[in-house]
DNA sequence: TATGAATGAGTATTCATTCAT
DNA sequence: TATGAATGAATACTCATTCAT
């Protein structure tokens, strides 16, 4: 209904427009991650960005879509950071460690923003009303999982990781990264970021490839 | 706030009353975990429980408190399950493994209900308005953490776990359990529960005590 | 989306509730017909009925549905008035005249309310957003049309009305009634209601059965 | 209000400007008549005309005025068509018939545009906020009414139409034309335009001058 | 003239909570 | 205890209109 000129529909923005849009995204990121999605009003975002209440809708069709765009953007950056950190020449296990460490560092550096992704955990919060933001979130997780699964499989073929469902290993790797990042964000940890990254890297390595001492 | 005759103030319930309350808790659990806290309306809960809209407030002072009660109850049961699974005679590392496996199994058996605790991750969603539900959640996590930290410390003293901040190890243990449980709930995994529990147990053991093969 | 306990869904109302609902309908009728649908705010209706802003939604799912219910109710009453006025023994032409006159009288007596049906004319005003209120309106008109078409056909068979598409005659009959009613409501006419009814009755009779003097 | 340099104040337009203005009027006509006044957004009109959102205000001071201009223009054309169709030599009754038939034909030929005038019926929709568009509409109707009243009066003096309030007869004539036009536009009728015009002409003639057969 | 951006008042609807019975 | 009704604050979204360029 109203398929024609709906707002924010593939608009072309001027340079100034792009800037504005970014301002809004930034403001939204800060607010969403500090007060949560539900407790952040569109009006808050506008106020924070110093613009009038209606302007968000020039750039984003809905609050949810604004959120989704934020998530996509974060994810893109994270993947770039991971890619940059992984030595293409290295063995898969090492690559996993590098990706892991890079993720921890990246998330630490973008603490504020990354709190957003905690929502990945409670997808349903948003999917409740049949929105397709849930899709964005689900897709996103899948991408990482696929990546890690591939690496684990490679590592297994090279005998670096014991047999077993690669899917399981992947869940372990991804989950642990996000757990530590979360703890860091929450202030429950009081460590240097690099130290933490190293620790998580080690943790994952041991969990994937370690020999357990006699039980 | 609520100094006088406010409703639901340590009420004494008749037998039927207790039953009703449980009905409400059950209905709430299902709805909260499937649609999320924010998307579940008091009215929904009442409808699901087959009672009139006003009745919730006879048993619970607020929606938040209803939620909190649910969380407390789950947590209590989980701790009982853990306690039951941990051999008091065993060494700390083994106890961690036992607790870990018990947790996975328990969470699997209470999938529906446990999705609730995913919210722990996004505490801020609720704490936004200065409620004290956030406190309940925070406390809860702390309890587990304290437990595990103690066990890790013991294990370190016995040389079963390498030196290092016990807090860090604890985050790793707890995070991994919840990650796997989450994945299980989400259907991303297709394994037998016991198998999964064993896997997670092994994972934690290796991560805590494993020797990494030469890099 | 939210198929379960949506508001105002086949609610059973207490006696008091039914009364309230009527109060709201009454208030709405007055406002809609004096200020138009678009210019009447839900808040206005509540204020006029002396209740809180949210209450409408206990009785009606949406503003549109409230409107539709109003229309249905008016229509029902009109049809009753028509039925009561038409002598079952009389010939079809006479019956048309009786129905016509009764309609004029009825609409005059319910001026305020009936202004609502002017909207029948601009169905699209409401159907714009894909609502199904438009359906209600369209259906309604059809009912009358069907009735009249039948009567015209009968009259033709009895030689009381010349041959020709009964549909056309029906449009003429219905249109003329609503035109006169509209004019009456608007104050452009300054006649006694019964006089007007007689005039319209005569007009329709002549138009249907009259012989035109040589051209 | 709008004493100084307000936009669209008796502007003089370049040739291109006039063209643009017409484009806007055309687009508006289509949209208004298909979706209704209220459901047509300025933005829609611009999109349909292929211009930027702000431009309308260079040519028209307000949405209402744009609408009014459209109405005025239609009306002018209709009156011209009527005038052209009415034989100045003919008797008043014949002139009414000619005007009637011309109106039906004209409205049929401008279906899309003419749906607009249906709004005349629900003036209040627009007049709600004290606008003066209502005035335009009211004036318009009056013009026709005055015309017809004069013709009827003449006809009565010549004994072509029985005595009775000319105002009443006028309402009948005008109403019937618009009823049939409306039905035609709505697709409820499936007749040839000329046929319809003839029918309406006949209908009006009989209603005005016909002798009713014995009741 | 023309454009894209910005403004801000206006409003339907939701929903936790309270109340009378 | 239980119910249906009532309250009212809160908020996403719309859209006519204005503005800077």
PDB file of C-alpha atoms in Angstrom, chain B:
ATOM      1  CA  UNK B   1       8.088   3.157  46.504  1.00  0.00           C
ATOM      2  CA  UNK B   2       5.035   1.144  47.391  1.00  0.00           C
ATOM      3  CA  UNK B   3       5.025   1.668  51.064  1.00  0.00           C
ATOM      4  CA  UNK B   4       1.439   0.951  51.917  1.00  0.00           C
ATOM      5  CA  UNK B   5      -1.292  -1.224  50.535  1.00  0.00           C
ATOM      6  CA  UNK B   6       0.067  -1.623  47.044  1.00  0.00           C
ATOM      7  CA  UNK B   7      -0.899  -4.863  45.406  1.00  0.00           C
ATOM      8  CA  UNK B   8       1.130  -8.025  45.418  1.00  0.00           C
ATOM      9  CA  UNK B   9       3.056  -7.155  48.508  1.00  0.00           C
ATOM     10  CA  UNK B  10       4.145 -10.395  50.031  1.00  0.00           C
ATOM     11  CA  UNK B  11       0.697 -11.683  49.679  1.00  0.00           C
ATOM     12  CA  UNK B  12      -0.248 -14.982  51.186  1.00  0.00           C
ATOM     13  CA  UNK B  13      -1.923 -17.056  48.579  1.00  0.00           C
ATOM     14  CA  UNK B  14      -4.454 -19.807  48.935  1.00  0.00           C
ATOM     15  CA  UNK B  15      -3.654 -23.091  47.315  1.00  0.00           C
ATOM     16  CA  UNK B  16      -5.612 -22.097  44.256  1.00  0.00           C
ATOM     17  CA  UNK B  17      -3.804 -18.805  44.293  1.00  0.00           C
ATOM     18  CA  UNK B  18      -0.429 -20.485  44.140  1.00  0.00           C
ATOM     19  CA  UNK B  19      -1.614 -22.516  41.233  1.00  0.00           C
ATOM     20  CA  UNK B  20      -2.817 -19.423  39.416  1.00  0.00           C
ATOM     21  CA  UNK B  21       0.443 -17.700  39.972  1.00  0.00           C
ATOM     22  CA  UNK B  22       2.276 -20.627  38.475  1.00  0.00           C
ATOM     23  CA  UNK B  23      -0.032 -20.626  35.488  1.00  0.00           C
ATOM     24  CA  UNK B  24       0.852 -17.036  34.922  1.00  0.00           C
ATOM     25  CA  UNK B  25       4.554 -17.680  35.304  1.00  0.00           C
ATOM     26  CA  UNK B  26       4.367 -20.527  32.846  1.00  0.00           C
ATOM     27  CA  UNK B  27       2.479 -18.545  30.288  1.00  0.00           C
ATOM     28  CA  UNK B  28       4.866 -15.658  30.717  1.00  0.00           C
ATOM     29  CA  UNK B  29       7.896 -17.887  30.296  1.00  0.00           C
ATOM     30  CA  UNK B  30       6.683 -19.219  27.006  1.00  0.00           C
ATOM     31  CA  UNK B  31       5.797 -15.821  25.666  1.00  0.00           C
ATOM     32  CA  UNK B  32       8.842 -13.966  26.909  1.00  0.00           C
ATOM     33  CA  UNK B  33      11.184 -16.506  25.472  1.00  0.00           C
ATOM     34  CA  UNK B  34       9.465 -16.717  22.143  1.00  0.00           C
ATOM     35  CA  UNK B  35       8.594 -13.103  21.515  1.00  0.00           C
ATOM     36  CA  UNK B  36      10.986 -11.319  23.810  1.00  0.00           C
ATOM     37  CA  UNK B  37      10.284  -9.224  26.835  1.00  0.00           C
ATOM     38  CA  UNK B  38       9.340  -6.038  25.063  1.00  0.00           C
ATOM     39  CA  UNK B  39       7.048  -7.703  22.570  1.00  0.00           C
ATOM     40  CA  UNK B  40       5.107  -9.612  25.165  1.00  0.00           C
ATOM     41  CA  UNK B  41       2.156  -7.721  26.499  1.00  0.00           C
ATOM     42  CA  UNK B  42       0.606  -8.292  29.852  1.00  0.00           C
ATOM     43  CA  UNK B  43      -2.578  -8.873  27.941  1.00  0.00           C
ATOM     44  CA  UNK B  44      -0.940 -11.694  26.017  1.00  0.00           C
ATOM     45  CA  UNK B  45       0.105 -13.405  29.182  1.00  0.00           C
ATOM     46  CA  UNK B  46      -3.377 -13.160  30.595  1.00  0.00           C
ATOM     47  CA  UNK B  47      -4.918 -14.467  27.429  1.00  0.00           C
ATOM     48  CA  UNK B  48      -2.499 -17.375  27.350  1.00  0.00           C
ATOM     49  CA  UNK B  49      -3.236 -18.163  30.955  1.00  0.00           C
ATOM     50  CA  UNK B  50      -6.923 -17.755  30.365  1.00  0.00           C
ATOM     51  CA  UNK B  51      -7.535 -15.088  32.951  1.00  0.00           C
ATOM     52  CA  UNK B  52      -8.723 -11.512  32.867  1.00  0.00           C
ATOM     53  CA  UNK B  53      -6.338  -8.709  32.182  1.00  0.00           C
ATOM     54  CA  UNK B  54      -6.316  -7.217  35.622  1.00  0.00           C
ATOM     55  CA  UNK B  55      -5.395 -10.342  37.463  1.00  0.00           C
ATOM     56  CA  UNK B  56      -1.653 -10.302  36.937  1.00  0.00           C
ATOM     57  CA  UNK B  57      -1.451  -7.394  39.270  1.00  0.00           C
ATOM     58  CA  UNK B  58      -2.864  -9.421  42.086  1.00  0.00           C
ATOM     59  CA  UNK B  59       0.164 -11.665  41.886  1.00  0.00           C
ATOM     60  CA  UNK B  60       2.890  -9.405  40.621  1.00  0.00           C
ATOM     61  CA  UNK B  61       3.469  -5.739  41.271  1.00  0.00           C
ATOM     62  CA  UNK B  62       4.811  -5.003  37.802  1.00  0.00           C
ATOM     63  CA  UNK B  63       5.666  -6.640  34.535  1.00  0.00           C
ATOM     64  CA  UNK B  64       9.322  -6.309  35.376  1.00  0.00           C
ATOM     65  CA  UNK B  65       8.926  -8.042  38.672  1.00  0.00           C
ATOM     66  CA  UNK B  66       7.107 -10.883  36.986  1.00  0.00           C
ATOM     67  CA  UNK B  67      10.030 -11.208  34.671  1.00  0.00           C
ATOM     68  CA  UNK B  68      12.503 -11.058  37.511  1.00  0.00           C
ATOM     69  CA  UNK B  69      10.685 -13.749  39.396  1.00  0.00           C
ATOM     70  CA  UNK B  70      10.878 -15.946  36.370  1.00  0.00           C
ATOM     71  CA  UNK B  71      14.585 -15.408  36.068  1.00  0.00           C
ATOM     72  CA  UNK B  72      15.215 -16.068  39.736  1.00  0.00           C
ATOM     73  CA  UNK B  73      13.301 -19.270  39.591  1.00  0.00           C
ATOM     74  CA  UNK B  74      15.186 -20.557  36.554  1.00  0.00           C
ATOM     75  CA  UNK B  75      18.445 -19.674  38.100  1.00  0.00           C
ATOM     76  CA  UNK B  76      17.636 -21.470  41.281  1.00  0.00           C
ATOM     77  CA  UNK B  77      16.823 -24.613  39.397  1.00  0.00           C
ATOM     78  CA  UNK B  78      19.960 -24.361  37.338  1.00  0.00           C
ATOM     79  CA  UNK B  79      22.128 -23.986  40.390  1.00  0.00           C
ATOM     80  CA  UNK B  80      20.458 -26.976  41.944  1.00  0.00           C
ATOM     81  CA  UNK B  81      21.137 -29.037  38.862  1.00  0.00           C
ATOM     82  CA  UNK B  82      24.742 -27.936  38.854  1.00  0.00           C
ATOM     83  CA  UNK B  83      25.187 -28.677  42.520  1.00  0.00           C
ATOM     84  CA  UNK B  84      23.687 -32.083  42.092  1.00  0.00           C
ATOM     85  CA  UNK B  85      26.036 -32.869  39.250  1.00  0.00           C
ATOM     86  CA  UNK B  86      29.247 -31.828  40.936  1.00  0.00           C
ATOM     87  CA  UNK B  87      30.951 -34.515  42.923  1.00  0.00           C
ATOM     88  CA  UNK B  88      32.088 -32.863  46.190  1.00  0.00           C
ATOM     89  CA  UNK B  89      34.998 -35.236  46.332  1.00  0.00           C
ATOM     90  CA  UNK B  90      36.259 -34.510  42.879  1.00  0.00           C
ATOM     91  CA  UNK B  91      39.037 -32.147  41.953  1.00  0.00           C
ATOM     92  CA  UNK B  92      38.043 -28.576  40.969  1.00  0.00           C
ATOM     93  CA  UNK B  93      38.674 -29.098  37.295  1.00  0.00           C
ATOM     94  CA  UNK B  94      36.441 -32.111  37.198  1.00  0.00           C
ATOM     95  CA  UNK B  95      33.839 -30.207  39.097  1.00  0.00           C
ATOM     96  CA  UNK B  96      33.926 -27.473  36.511  1.00  0.00           C
ATOM     97  CA  UNK B  97      33.450 -30.031  33.813  1.00  0.00           C
ATOM     98  CA  UNK B  98      30.566 -31.594  35.683  1.00  0.00           C
ATOM     99  CA  UNK B  99      28.921 -28.243  36.249  1.00  0.00           C
ATOM    100  CA  UNK B 100      29.424 -27.319  32.648  1.00  0.00           C
ATOM    101  CA  UNK B 101      27.890 -30.471  31.314  1.00  0.00           C
ATOM    102  CA  UNK B 102      25.015 -30.277  33.748  1.00  0.00           C
ATOM    103  CA  UNK B 103      24.353 -26.715  32.654  1.00  0.00           C
ATOM    104  CA  UNK B 104      24.224 -27.644  29.014  1.00  0.00           C
ATOM    105  CA  UNK B 105      21.871 -30.504  29.674  1.00  0.00           C
ATOM    106  CA  UNK B 106      19.688 -28.462  31.932  1.00  0.00           C
ATOM    107  CA  UNK B 107      19.440 -25.613  29.500  1.00  0.00           C
ATOM    108  CA  UNK B 108      18.641 -27.990  26.725  1.00  0.00           C
ATOM    109  CA  UNK B 109      15.877 -29.532  28.735  1.00  0.00           C
ATOM    110  CA  UNK B 110      14.443 -26.141  29.467  1.00  0.00           C
ATOM    111  CA  UNK B 111      15.109 -24.611  26.084  1.00  0.00           C
ATOM    112  CA  UNK B 112      11.983 -22.573  26.002  1.00  0.00           C
ATOM    113  CA  UNK B 113      12.434 -21.150  29.399  1.00  0.00           C
ATOM    114  CA  UNK B 114      16.091 -20.492  29.060  1.00  0.00           C
ATOM    115  CA  UNK B 115      15.884 -18.328  26.082  1.00  0.00           C
ATOM    116  CA  UNK B 116      14.928 -15.827  28.686  1.00  0.00           C
ATOM    117  CA  UNK B 117      18.400 -15.602  29.995  1.00  0.00           C
ATOM    118  CA  UNK B 118      19.668 -14.500  26.647  1.00  0.00           C
ATOM    119  CA  UNK B 119      18.380 -11.242  27.843  1.00  0.00           C
ATOM    120  CA  UNK B 120      21.096 -11.207  30.408  1.00  0.00           C
ATOM    121  CA  UNK B 121      23.206 -10.244  27.498  1.00  0.00           C
ATOM    122  CA  UNK B 122      21.316  -7.126  26.793  1.00  0.00           C
ATOM    123  CA  UNK B 123      20.644  -6.036  30.285  1.00  0.00           C
ATOM    124  CA  UNK B 124      20.473  -2.465  29.238  1.00  0.00           C
ATOM    125  CA  UNK B 125      17.356  -3.138  27.325  1.00  0.00           C
ATOM    126  CA  UNK B 126      15.663  -3.371  30.640  1.00  0.00           C
ATOM    127  CA  UNK B 127      17.802  -1.236  32.837  1.00  0.00           C
ATOM    128  CA  UNK B 128      17.144   1.751  30.643  1.00  0.00           C
ATOM    129  CA  UNK B 129      14.623   3.377  32.845  1.00  0.00           C
ATOM    130  CA  UNK B 130      16.384   2.866  36.083  1.00  0.00           C
ATOM    131  CA  UNK B 131      14.486  -0.244  36.963  1.00  0.00           C
ATOM    132  CA  UNK B 132      16.074  -2.626  39.356  1.00  0.00           C
ATOM    133  CA  UNK B 133      15.468  -5.675  37.274  1.00  0.00           C
ATOM    134  CA  UNK B 134      18.870  -5.013  35.890  1.00  0.00           C
ATOM    135  CA  UNK B 135      20.152  -5.653  39.359  1.00  0.00           C
ATOM    136  CA  UNK B 136      18.569  -9.051  39.491  1.00  0.00           C
ATOM    137  CA  UNK B 137      20.193  -9.937  36.242  1.00  0.00           C
ATOM    138  CA  UNK B 138      23.577  -8.617  37.171  1.00  0.00           C
ATOM    139  CA  UNK B 139      23.545 -10.316  40.535  1.00  0.00           C
ATOM    140  CA  UNK B 140      22.645 -13.549  38.873  1.00  0.00           C
ATOM    141  CA  UNK B 141      25.580 -13.556  36.543  1.00  0.00           C
ATOM    142  CA  UNK B 142      27.857 -12.602  39.356  1.00  0.00           C
ATOM    143  CA  UNK B 143      26.848 -15.628  41.341  1.00  0.00           C
ATOM    144  CA  UNK B 144      27.950 -17.994  38.634  1.00  0.00           C
ATOM    145  CA  UNK B 145      31.092 -16.040  38.017  1.00  0.00           C
ATOM    146  CA  UNK B 146      32.031 -16.119  41.668  1.00  0.00           C
ATOM    147  CA  UNK B 147      31.514 -19.856  41.770  1.00  0.00           C
ATOM    148  CA  UNK B 148      33.632 -20.532  38.766  1.00  0.00           C
ATOM    149  CA  UNK B 149      36.316 -18.120  39.811  1.00  0.00           C
ATOM    150  CA  UNK B 150      36.663 -19.984  43.073  1.00  0.00           C
ATOM    151  CA  UNK B 151      36.925 -23.301  41.319  1.00  0.00           C
ATOM    152  CA  UNK B 152      39.479 -22.001  38.875  1.00  0.00           C
ATOM    153  CA  UNK B 153      41.547 -20.591  41.664  1.00  0.00           C
ATOM    154  CA  UNK B 154      41.513 -23.929  43.454  1.00  0.00           C
ATOM    155  CA  UNK B 155      42.483 -25.662  40.269  1.00  0.00           C
ATOM    156  CA  UNK B 156      45.364 -23.292  39.746  1.00  0.00           C
ATOM    157  CA  UNK B 157      46.595 -23.958  43.232  1.00  0.00           C
ATOM    158  CA  UNK B 158      46.601 -27.625  42.456  1.00  0.00           C
ATOM    159  CA  UNK B 159      48.469 -26.953  39.265  1.00  0.00           C
ATOM    160  CA  UNK B 160      45.604 -28.121  37.109  1.00  0.00           C
ATOM    161  CA  UNK B 161      45.187 -24.827  35.362  1.00  0.00           C
ATOM    162  CA  UNK B 162      47.979 -22.501  34.330  1.00  0.00           C
ATOM    163  CA  UNK B 163      48.396 -19.217  36.064  1.00  0.00           C
ATOM    164  CA  UNK B 164      46.450 -16.225  34.869  1.00  0.00           C
ATOM    165  CA  UNK B 165      43.522 -14.083  35.896  1.00  0.00           C
ATOM    166  CA  UNK B 166      40.840 -16.495  37.180  1.00  0.00           C
ATOM    167  CA  UNK B 167      38.244 -13.970  36.166  1.00  0.00           C
ATOM    168  CA  UNK B 168      39.252 -14.433  32.565  1.00  0.00           C
ATOM    169  CA  UNK B 169      38.978 -18.169  32.733  1.00  0.00           C
ATOM    170  CA  UNK B 170      35.589 -17.846  34.361  1.00  0.00           C
ATOM    171  CA  UNK B 171      34.277 -15.649  31.572  1.00  0.00           C
ATOM    172  CA  UNK B 172      35.469 -18.209  29.110  1.00  0.00           C
ATOM    173  CA  UNK B 173      33.723 -21.056  30.871  1.00  0.00           C
ATOM    174  CA  UNK B 174      30.440 -19.292  31.362  1.00  0.00           C
ATOM    175  CA  UNK B 175      30.390 -17.706  27.959  1.00  0.00           C
ATOM    176  CA  UNK B 176      30.986 -20.923  26.159  1.00  0.00           C
ATOM    177  CA  UNK B 177      28.199 -22.679  27.948  1.00  0.00           C
ATOM    178  CA  UNK B 178      25.746 -20.017  27.077  1.00  0.00           C
ATOM    179  CA  UNK B 179      26.950 -19.841  23.493  1.00  0.00           C
ATOM    180  CA  UNK B 180      26.379 -23.488  22.912  1.00  0.00           C
ATOM    181  CA  UNK B 181      23.056 -23.425  24.649  1.00  0.00           C
ATOM    182  CA  UNK B 182      22.017 -20.536  22.531  1.00  0.00           C
ATOM    183  CA  UNK B 183      23.038 -22.270  19.365  1.00  0.00           C
ATOM    184  CA  UNK B 184      21.169 -25.352  20.426  1.00  0.00           C
ATOM    185  CA  UNK B 185      18.048 -23.363  21.126  1.00  0.00           C
ATOM    186  CA  UNK B 186      18.292 -21.648  17.800  1.00  0.00           C
ATOM    187  CA  UNK B 187      18.369 -24.858  15.918  1.00  0.00           C
ATOM    188  CA  UNK B 188      21.725 -24.077  14.348  1.00  0.00           C
ATOM    189  CA  UNK B 189      22.995 -27.301  15.858  1.00  0.00           C
ATOM    190  CA  UNK B 190      21.753 -30.730  15.156  1.00  0.00           C
ATOM    191  CA  UNK B 191      23.224 -32.894  17.849  1.00  0.00           C
ATOM    192  CA  UNK B 192      22.177 -35.104  20.638  1.00  0.00           C
ATOM    193  CA  UNK B 193      22.102 -33.224  23.915  1.00  0.00           C
ATOM    194  CA  UNK B 194      24.433 -35.548  25.750  1.00  0.00           C
ATOM    195  CA  UNK B 195      26.820 -35.485  22.882  1.00  0.00           C
ATOM    196  CA  UNK B 196      26.790 -31.734  22.966  1.00  0.00           C
ATOM    197  CA  UNK B 197      27.306 -31.672  26.698  1.00  0.00           C
ATOM    198  CA  UNK B 198      30.300 -33.926  26.324  1.00  0.00           C
ATOM    199  CA  UNK B 199      31.687 -31.747  23.584  1.00  0.00           C
ATOM    200  CA  UNK B 200      31.314 -28.606  25.634  1.00  0.00           C
ATOM    201  CA  UNK B 201      32.824 -30.314  28.628  1.00  0.00           C
ATOM    202  CA  UNK B 202      35.788 -31.340  26.557  1.00  0.00           C
ATOM    203  CA  UNK B 203      36.101 -27.915  25.035  1.00  0.00           C
ATOM    204  CA  UNK B 204      36.223 -26.260  28.413  1.00  0.00           C
ATOM    205  CA  UNK B 205      38.682 -28.771  29.750  1.00  0.00           C
ATOM    206  CA  UNK B 206      41.064 -28.259  26.878  1.00  0.00           C
ATOM    207  CA  UNK B 207      40.709 -24.531  27.053  1.00  0.00           C
ATOM    208  CA  UNK B 208      41.425 -24.525  30.739  1.00  0.00           C
ATOM    209  CA  UNK B 209      44.084 -27.138  31.002  1.00  0.00           C
ATOM    210  CA  UNK B 210      45.095 -28.188  27.545  1.00  0.00           C
ATOM    211  CA  UNK B 211      48.579 -28.026  26.168  1.00  0.00           C
ATOM    212  CA  UNK B 212      48.694 -26.483  22.798  1.00  0.00           C
ATOM    213  CA  UNK B 213      50.685 -28.427  20.328  1.00  0.00           C
ATOM    214  CA  UNK B 214      53.667 -26.644  18.973  1.00  0.00           C
ATOM    215  CA  UNK B 215      52.616 -23.660  16.912  1.00  0.00           C
TER     216      UNK B 215
END
